[in-house]
PDB file of C-alpha atoms in Angstrom:
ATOM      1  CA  UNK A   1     -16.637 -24.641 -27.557  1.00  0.00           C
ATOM      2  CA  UNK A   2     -14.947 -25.945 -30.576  1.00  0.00           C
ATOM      3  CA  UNK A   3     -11.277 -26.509 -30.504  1.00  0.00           C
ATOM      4  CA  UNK A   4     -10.534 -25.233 -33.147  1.00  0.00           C
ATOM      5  CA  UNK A   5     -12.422 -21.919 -32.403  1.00  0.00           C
ATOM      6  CA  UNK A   6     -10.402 -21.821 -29.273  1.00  0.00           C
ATOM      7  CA  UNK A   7      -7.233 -22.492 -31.099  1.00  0.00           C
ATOM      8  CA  UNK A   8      -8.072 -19.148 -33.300  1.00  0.00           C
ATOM      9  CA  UNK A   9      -8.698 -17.024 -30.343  1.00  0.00           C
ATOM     10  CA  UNK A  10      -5.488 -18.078 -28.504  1.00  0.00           C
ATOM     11  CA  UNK A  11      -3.424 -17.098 -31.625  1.00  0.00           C
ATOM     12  CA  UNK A  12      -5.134 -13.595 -31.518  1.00  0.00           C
ATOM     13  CA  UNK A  13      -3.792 -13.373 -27.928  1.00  0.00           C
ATOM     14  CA  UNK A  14      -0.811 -10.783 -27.021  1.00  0.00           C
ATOM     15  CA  UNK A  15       0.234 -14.022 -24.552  1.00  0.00           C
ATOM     16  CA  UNK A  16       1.131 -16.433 -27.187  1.00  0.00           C
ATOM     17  CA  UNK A  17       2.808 -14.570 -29.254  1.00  0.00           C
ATOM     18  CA  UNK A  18       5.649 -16.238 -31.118  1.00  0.00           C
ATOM     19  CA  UNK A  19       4.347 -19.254 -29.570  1.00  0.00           C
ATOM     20  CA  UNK A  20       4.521 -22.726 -32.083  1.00  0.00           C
ATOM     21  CA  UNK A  21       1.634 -24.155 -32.761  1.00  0.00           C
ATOM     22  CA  UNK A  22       2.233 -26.935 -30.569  1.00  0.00           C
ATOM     23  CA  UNK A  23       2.776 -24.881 -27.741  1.00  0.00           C
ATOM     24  CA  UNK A  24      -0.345 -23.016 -28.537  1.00  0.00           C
ATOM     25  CA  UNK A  25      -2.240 -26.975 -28.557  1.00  0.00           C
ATOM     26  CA  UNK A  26      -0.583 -27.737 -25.412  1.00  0.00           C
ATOM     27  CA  UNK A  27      -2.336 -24.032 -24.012  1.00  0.00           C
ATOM     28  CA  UNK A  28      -5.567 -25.065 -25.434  1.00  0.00           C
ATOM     29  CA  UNK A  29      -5.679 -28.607 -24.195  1.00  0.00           C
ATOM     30  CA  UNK A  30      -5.131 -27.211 -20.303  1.00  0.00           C
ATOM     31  CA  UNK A  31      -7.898 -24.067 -20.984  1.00  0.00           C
ATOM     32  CA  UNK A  32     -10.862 -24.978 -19.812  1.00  0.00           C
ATOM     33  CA  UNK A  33     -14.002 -23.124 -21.027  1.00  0.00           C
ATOM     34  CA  UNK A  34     -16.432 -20.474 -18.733  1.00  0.00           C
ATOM     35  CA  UNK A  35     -19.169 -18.978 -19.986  1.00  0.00           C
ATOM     36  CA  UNK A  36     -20.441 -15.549 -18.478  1.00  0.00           C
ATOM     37  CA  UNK A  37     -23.938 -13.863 -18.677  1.00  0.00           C
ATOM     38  CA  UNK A  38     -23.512  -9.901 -18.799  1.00  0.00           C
ATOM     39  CA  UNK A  39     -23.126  -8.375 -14.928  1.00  0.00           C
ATOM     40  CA  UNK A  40     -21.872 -12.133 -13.789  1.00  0.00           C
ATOM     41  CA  UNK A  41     -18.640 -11.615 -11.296  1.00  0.00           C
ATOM     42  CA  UNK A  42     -15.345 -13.554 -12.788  1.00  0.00           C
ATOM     43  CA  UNK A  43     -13.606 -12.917  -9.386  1.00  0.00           C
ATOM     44  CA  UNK A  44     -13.569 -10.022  -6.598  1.00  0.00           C
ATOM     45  CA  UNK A  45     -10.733  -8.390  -4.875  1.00  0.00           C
ATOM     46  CA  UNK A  46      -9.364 -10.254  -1.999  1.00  0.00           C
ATOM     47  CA  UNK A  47     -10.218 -13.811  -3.787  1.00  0.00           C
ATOM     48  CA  UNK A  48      -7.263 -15.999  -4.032  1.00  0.00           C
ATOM     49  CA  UNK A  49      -6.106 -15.864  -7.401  1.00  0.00           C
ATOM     50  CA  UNK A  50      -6.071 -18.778  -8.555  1.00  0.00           C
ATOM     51  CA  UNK A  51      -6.507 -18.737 -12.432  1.00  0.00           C
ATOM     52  CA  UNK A  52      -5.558 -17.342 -15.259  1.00  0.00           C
ATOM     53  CA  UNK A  53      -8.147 -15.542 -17.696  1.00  0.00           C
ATOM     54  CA  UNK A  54      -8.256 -15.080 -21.472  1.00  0.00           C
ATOM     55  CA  UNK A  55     -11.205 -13.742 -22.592  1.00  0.00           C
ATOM     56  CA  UNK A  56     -12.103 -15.398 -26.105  1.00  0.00           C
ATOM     57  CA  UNK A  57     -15.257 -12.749 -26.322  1.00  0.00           C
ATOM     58  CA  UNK A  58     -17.186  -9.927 -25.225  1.00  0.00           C
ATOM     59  CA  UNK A  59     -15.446  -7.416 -22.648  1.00  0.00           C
ATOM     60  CA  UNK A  60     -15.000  -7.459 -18.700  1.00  0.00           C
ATOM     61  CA  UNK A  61     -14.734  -4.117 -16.766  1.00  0.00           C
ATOM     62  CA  UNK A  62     -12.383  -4.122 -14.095  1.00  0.00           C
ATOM     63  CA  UNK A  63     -12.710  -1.932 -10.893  1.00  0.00           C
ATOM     64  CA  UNK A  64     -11.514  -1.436  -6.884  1.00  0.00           C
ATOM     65  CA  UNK A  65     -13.099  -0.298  -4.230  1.00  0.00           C
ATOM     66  CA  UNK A  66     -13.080   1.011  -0.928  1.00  0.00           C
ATOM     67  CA  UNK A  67     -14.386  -0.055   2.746  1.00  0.00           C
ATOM     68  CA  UNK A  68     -17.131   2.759   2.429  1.00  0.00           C
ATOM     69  CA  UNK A  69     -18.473   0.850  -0.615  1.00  0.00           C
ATOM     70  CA  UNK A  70     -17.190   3.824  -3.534  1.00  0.00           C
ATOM     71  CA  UNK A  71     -15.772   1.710  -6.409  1.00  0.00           C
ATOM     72  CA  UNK A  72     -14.145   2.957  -9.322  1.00  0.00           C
ATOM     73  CA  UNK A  73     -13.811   1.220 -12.756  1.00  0.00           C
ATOM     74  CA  UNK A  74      -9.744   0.736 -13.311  1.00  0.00           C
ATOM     75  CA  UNK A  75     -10.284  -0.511 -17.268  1.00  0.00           C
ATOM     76  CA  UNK A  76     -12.067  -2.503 -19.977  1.00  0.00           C
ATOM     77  CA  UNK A  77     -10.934  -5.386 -21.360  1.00  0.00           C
ATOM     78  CA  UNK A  78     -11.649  -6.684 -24.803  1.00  0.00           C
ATOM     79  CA  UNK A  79     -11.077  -9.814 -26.630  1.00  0.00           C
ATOM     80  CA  UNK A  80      -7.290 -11.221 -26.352  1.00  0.00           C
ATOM     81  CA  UNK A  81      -6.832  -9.338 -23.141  1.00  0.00           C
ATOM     82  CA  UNK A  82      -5.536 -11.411 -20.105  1.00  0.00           C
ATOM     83  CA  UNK A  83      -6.734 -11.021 -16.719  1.00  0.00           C
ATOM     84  CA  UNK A  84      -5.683 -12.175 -13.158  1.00  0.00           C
ATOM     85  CA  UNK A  85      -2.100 -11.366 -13.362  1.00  0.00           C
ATOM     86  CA  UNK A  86      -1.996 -11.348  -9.439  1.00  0.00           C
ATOM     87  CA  UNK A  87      -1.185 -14.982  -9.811  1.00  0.00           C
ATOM     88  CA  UNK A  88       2.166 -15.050  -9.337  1.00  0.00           C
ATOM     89  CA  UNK A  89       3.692 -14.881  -5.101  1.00  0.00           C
ATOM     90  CA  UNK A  90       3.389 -16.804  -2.330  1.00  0.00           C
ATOM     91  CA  UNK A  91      -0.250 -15.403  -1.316  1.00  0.00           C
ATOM     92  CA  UNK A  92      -1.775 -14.246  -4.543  1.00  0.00           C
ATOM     93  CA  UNK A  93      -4.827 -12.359  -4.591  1.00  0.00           C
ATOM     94  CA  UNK A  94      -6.702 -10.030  -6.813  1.00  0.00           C
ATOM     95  CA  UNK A  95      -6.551  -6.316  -6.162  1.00  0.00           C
ATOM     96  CA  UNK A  96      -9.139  -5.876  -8.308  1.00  0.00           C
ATOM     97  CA  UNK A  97     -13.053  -7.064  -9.404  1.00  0.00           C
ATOM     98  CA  UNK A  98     -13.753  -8.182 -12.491  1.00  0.00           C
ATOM     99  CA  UNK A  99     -17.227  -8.119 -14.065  1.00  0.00           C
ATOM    100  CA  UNK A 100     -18.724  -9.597 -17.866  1.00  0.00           C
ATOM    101  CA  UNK A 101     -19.765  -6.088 -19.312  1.00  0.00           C
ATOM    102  CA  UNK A 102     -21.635  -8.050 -21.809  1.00  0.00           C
ATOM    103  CA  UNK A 103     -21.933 -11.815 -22.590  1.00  0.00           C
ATOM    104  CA  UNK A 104     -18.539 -13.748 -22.394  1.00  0.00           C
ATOM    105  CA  UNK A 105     -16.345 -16.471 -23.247  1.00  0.00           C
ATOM    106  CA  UNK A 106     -13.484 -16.915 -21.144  1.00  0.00           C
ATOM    107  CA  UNK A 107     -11.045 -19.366 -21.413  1.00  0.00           C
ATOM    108  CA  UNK A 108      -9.092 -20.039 -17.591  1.00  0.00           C
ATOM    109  CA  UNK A 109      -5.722 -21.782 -16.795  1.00  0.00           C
ATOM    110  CA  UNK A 110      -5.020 -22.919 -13.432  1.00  0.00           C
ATOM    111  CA  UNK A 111      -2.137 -21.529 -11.260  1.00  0.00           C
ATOM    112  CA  UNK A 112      -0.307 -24.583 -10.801  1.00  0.00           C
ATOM    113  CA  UNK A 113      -0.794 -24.990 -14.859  1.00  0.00           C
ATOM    114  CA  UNK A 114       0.313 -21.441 -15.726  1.00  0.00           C
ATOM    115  CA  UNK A 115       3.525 -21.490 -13.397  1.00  0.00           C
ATOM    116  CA  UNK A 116       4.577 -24.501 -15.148  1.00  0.00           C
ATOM    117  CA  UNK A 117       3.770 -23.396 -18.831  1.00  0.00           C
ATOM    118  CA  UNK A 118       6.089 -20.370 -17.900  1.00  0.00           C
ATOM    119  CA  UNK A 119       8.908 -22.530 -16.907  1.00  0.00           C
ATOM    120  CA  UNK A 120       8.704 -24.971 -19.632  1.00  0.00           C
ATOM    121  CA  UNK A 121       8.364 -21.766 -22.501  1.00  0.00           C
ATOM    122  CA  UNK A 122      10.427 -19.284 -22.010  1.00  0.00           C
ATOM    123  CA  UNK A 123       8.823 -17.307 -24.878  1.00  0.00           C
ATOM    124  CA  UNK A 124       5.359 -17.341 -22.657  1.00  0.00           C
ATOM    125  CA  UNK A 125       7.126 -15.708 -19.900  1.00  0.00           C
ATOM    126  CA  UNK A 126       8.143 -12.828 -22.000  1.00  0.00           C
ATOM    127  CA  UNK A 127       5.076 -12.372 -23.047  1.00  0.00           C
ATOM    128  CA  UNK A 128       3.510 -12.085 -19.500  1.00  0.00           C
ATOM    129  CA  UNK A 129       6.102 -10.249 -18.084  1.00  0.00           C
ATOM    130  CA  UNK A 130       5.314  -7.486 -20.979  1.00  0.00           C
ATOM    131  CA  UNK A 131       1.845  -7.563 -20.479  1.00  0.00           C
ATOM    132  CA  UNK A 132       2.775  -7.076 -16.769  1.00  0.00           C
ATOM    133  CA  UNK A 133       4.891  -4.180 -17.667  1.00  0.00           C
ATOM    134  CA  UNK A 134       2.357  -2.514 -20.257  1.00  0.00           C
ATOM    135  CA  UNK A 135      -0.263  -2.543 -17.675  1.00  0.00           C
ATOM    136  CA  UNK A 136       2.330  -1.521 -15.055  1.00  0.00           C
ATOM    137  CA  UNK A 137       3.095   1.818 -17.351  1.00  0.00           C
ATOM    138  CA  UNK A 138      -1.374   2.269 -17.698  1.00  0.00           C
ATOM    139  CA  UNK A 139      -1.698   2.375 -14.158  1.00  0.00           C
ATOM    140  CA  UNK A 140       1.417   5.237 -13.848  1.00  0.00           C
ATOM    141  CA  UNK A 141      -0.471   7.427 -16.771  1.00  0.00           C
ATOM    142  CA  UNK A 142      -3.373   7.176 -15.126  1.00  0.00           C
ATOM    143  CA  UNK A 143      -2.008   7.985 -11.614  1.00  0.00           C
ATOM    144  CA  UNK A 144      -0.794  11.219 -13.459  1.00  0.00           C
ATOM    145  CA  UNK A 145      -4.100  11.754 -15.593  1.00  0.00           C
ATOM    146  CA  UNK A 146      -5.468  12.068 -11.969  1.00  0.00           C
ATOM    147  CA  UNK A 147      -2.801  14.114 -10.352  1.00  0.00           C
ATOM    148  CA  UNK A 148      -2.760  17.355 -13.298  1.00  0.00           C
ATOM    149  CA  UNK A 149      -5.869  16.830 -15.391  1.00  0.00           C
ATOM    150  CA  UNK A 150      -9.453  18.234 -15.183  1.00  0.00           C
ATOM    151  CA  UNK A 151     -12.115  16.494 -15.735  1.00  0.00           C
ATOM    152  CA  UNK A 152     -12.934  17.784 -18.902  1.00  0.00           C
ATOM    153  CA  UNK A 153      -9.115  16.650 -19.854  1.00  0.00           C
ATOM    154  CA  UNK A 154      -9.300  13.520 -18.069  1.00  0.00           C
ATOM    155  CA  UNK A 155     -12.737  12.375 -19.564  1.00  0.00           C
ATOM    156  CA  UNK A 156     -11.327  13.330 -23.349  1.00  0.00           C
ATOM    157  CA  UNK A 157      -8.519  11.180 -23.000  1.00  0.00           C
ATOM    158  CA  UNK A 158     -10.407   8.309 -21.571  1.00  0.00           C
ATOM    159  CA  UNK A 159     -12.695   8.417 -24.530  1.00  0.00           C
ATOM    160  CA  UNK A 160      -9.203   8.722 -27.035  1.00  0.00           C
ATOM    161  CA  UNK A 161      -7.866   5.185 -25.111  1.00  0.00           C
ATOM    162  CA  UNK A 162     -11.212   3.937 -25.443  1.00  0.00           C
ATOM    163  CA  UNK A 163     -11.914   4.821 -28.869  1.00  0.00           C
ATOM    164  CA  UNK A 164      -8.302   3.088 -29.284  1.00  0.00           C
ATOM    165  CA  UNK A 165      -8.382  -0.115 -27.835  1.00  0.00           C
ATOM    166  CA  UNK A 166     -11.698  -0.753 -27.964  1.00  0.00           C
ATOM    167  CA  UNK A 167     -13.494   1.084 -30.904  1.00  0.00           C
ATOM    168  CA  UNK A 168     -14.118   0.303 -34.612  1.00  0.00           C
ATOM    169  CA  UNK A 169     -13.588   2.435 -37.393  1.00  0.00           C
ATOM    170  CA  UNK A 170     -16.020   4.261 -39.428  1.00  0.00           C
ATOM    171  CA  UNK A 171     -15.327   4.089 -42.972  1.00  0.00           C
ATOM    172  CA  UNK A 172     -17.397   6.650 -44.264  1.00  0.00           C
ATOM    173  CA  UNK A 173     -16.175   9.174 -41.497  1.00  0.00           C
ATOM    174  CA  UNK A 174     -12.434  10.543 -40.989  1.00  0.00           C
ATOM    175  CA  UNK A 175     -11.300   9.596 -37.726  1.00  0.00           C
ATOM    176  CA  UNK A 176     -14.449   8.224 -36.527  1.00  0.00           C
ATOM    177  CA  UNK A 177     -14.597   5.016 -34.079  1.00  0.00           C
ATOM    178  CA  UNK A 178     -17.543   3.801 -32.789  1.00  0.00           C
ATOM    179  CA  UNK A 179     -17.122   1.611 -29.323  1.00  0.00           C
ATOM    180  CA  UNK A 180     -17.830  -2.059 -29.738  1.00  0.00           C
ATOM    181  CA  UNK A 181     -20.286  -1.650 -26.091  1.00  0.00           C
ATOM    182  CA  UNK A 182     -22.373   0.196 -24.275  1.00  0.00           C
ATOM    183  CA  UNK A 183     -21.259   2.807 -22.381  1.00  0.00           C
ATOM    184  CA  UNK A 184     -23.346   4.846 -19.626  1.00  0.00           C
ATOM    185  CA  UNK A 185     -22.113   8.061 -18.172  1.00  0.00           C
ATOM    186  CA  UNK A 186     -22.227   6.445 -14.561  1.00  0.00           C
ATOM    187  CA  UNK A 187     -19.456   3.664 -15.955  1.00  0.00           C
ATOM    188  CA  UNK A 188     -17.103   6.761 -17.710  1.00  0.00           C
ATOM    189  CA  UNK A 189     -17.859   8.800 -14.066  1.00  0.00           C
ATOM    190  CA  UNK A 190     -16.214   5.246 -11.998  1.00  0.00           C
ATOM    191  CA  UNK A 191     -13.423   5.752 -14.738  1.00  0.00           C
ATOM    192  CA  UNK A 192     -11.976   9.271 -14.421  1.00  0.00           C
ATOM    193  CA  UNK A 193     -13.049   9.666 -10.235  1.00  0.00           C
ATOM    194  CA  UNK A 194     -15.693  11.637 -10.919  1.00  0.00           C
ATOM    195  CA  UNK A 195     -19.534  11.951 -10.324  1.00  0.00           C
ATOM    196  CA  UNK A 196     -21.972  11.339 -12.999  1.00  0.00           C
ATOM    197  CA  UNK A 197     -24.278  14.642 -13.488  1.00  0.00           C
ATOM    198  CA  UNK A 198     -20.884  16.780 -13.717  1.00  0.00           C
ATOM    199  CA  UNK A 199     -19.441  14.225 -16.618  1.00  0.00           C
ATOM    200  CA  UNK A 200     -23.425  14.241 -18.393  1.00  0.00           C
ATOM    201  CA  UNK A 201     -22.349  17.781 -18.214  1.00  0.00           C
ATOM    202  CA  UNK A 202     -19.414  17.705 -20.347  1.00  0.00           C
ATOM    203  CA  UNK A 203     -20.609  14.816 -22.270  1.00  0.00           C
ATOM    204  CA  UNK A 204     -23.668  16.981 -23.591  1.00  0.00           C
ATOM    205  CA  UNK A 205     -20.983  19.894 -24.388  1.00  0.00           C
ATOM    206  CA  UNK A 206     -18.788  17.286 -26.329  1.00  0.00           C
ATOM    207  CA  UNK A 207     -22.074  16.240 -28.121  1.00  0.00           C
ATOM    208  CA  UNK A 208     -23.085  19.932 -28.920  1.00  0.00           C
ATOM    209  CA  UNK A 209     -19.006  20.486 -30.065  1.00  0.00           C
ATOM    210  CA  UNK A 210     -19.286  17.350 -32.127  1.00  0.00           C
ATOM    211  CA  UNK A 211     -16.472  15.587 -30.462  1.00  0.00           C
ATOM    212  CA  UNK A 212     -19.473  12.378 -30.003  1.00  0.00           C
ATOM    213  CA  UNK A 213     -22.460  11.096 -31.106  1.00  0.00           C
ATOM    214  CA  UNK A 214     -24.706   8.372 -30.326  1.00  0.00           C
ATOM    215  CA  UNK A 215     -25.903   5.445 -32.799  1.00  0.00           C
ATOM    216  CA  UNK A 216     -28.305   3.797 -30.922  1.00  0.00           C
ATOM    217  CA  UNK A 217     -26.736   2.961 -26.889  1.00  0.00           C
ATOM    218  CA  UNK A 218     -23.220   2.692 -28.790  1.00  0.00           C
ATOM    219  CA  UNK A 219     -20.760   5.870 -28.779  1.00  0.00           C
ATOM    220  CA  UNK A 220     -18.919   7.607 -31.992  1.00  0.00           C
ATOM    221  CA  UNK A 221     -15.864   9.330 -30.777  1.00  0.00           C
ATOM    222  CA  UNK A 222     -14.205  12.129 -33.010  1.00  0.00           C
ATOM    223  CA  UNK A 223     -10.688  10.895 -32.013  1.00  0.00           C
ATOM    224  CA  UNK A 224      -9.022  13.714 -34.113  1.00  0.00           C
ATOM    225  CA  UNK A 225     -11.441  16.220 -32.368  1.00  0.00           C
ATOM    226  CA  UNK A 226     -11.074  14.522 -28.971  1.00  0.00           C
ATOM    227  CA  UNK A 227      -7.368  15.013 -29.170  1.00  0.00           C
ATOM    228  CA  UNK A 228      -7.709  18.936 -28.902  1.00  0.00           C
ATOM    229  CA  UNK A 229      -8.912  18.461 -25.721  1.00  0.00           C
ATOM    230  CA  UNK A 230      -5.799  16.878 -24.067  1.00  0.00           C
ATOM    231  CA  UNK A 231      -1.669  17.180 -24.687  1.00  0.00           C
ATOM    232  CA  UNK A 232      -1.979  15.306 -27.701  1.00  0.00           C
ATOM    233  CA  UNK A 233      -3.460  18.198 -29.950  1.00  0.00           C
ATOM    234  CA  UNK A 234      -3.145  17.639 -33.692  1.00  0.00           C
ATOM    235  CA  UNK A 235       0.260  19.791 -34.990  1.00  0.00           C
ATOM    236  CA  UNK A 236       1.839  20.637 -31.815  1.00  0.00           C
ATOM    237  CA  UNK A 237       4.210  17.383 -32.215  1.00  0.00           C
ATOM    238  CA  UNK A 238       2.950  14.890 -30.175  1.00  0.00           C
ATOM    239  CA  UNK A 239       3.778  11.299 -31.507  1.00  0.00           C
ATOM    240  CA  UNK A 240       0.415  10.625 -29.897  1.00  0.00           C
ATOM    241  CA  UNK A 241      -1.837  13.009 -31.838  1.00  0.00           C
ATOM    242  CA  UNK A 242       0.156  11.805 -35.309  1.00  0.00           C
ATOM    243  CA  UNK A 243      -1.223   8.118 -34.683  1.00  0.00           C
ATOM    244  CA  UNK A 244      -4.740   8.529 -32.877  1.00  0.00           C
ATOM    245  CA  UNK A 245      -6.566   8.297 -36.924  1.00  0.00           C
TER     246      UNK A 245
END
């Protein structure tokens, strides 16, 4: 890959913010280049962890699993998103899989590389230790999304912090995002802990509602609509209903 190219796509990441630009060359020259066909592993739970990943393009689903062989899918990632932030203690290893949903291009920094970039910028340690913290606060919300929702609530706001972080915005319709992949109902099932025909279920009633539609294998999400579903209803107040257009 071009350096330049690379250069680019580390500026866009959350992990070099307020970085120089020689700190950000001093990333690149140490970020070596992996290329990943879609359904290609990056690393599975209980692997040493052992690098660092930025992923330059495409997206990488994340998921756990159990002994019995039930997995569910823990998040998406999208471009700028890090990965394999296990990498840090005296034994790390990934608690998680991590799978190319589509074609990628991942950039990877070695352990013994990262550790020292963190000691040597103290701005780069910020920065991971608030992506560790913004992830930290995901996996509480979603811990309670599973403790007091229904499905039907727990599937809406799934497709709200999907439409979010990974959607694009419909000009010609108000509110509208449209996700930048593929999504089956069997990967949104592994997402809210639940099982497939139920969530076709309430997917079909969302359809009917016109909360979704489909443009070819790609999903439109109503986010304004969506948000009627869950706590963040449009007028009742919620900070998070005011920002979801």
């Amino acid at each position: 890959m071009a350096n330049m190219d690379k250069l680019w796509h580390l500026k866009q990441c959350g992990l070099m913010e307020n970085l120089g630009e020689e700190d950000i060359e001093a990333v690149a020259g140490i970020c070596k280049d992996r290329l990943y066909a879609k359904g290609d592993t990056l690393f599975e739970r209980g692997e040493p962890a052992n690098f660092i990943y930025i992923l330059f393009r495409g997206s990488v689903r994340s998921a756990v699993g159990d002994e019995g062989g039930k997995e569910r899918i823990v998040g998406f990632f999208k471009t700028g998103d890090v990965l394999g932030e296990n990498i840090l203690g005296p034994r790390p290893a990934h608690q998680s899989e991590a799978t190319a949903h589509e074609e990628c291009w991942v950039g990877v920094i070695s352990r013994k590389d990262f550790v020292r970039l963190l000691t040597q910028r103290p701005s780069l340690a910020l920065n991971f230790i608030r992506i560790l913290s913004e992830k930290l606060g995901e996996a509480r919300e979603d811990i309670k999304s599973l403790s007091f929702m229904g499905t039907e609530e727990r599937l809406a706001q799934t497709l709200i912090k999907l439409g979010t972080s990974h959607g694009k915005e419909i000009v010609s319709q108000d509110c509208v995002r449209k996700l930048r992949f593929a999504l089956s109902h069997e990967h949104l099932a592994r997402l809210i802990g639940a099982n497939r025909p139920h969530v076709s279920t309430i997917m079909s009633g969302f359809r009917k509602k016109g909360f979704i539609e489909y443009q070819g294998r790609k999903l439109l999400i109503n986010m304004k609509r969506m948000a009627t579903l869950t706590d963040a209803v449009p007028g009742n107040g919620s900070s998070t209903a005011r920002s979801i257009c």
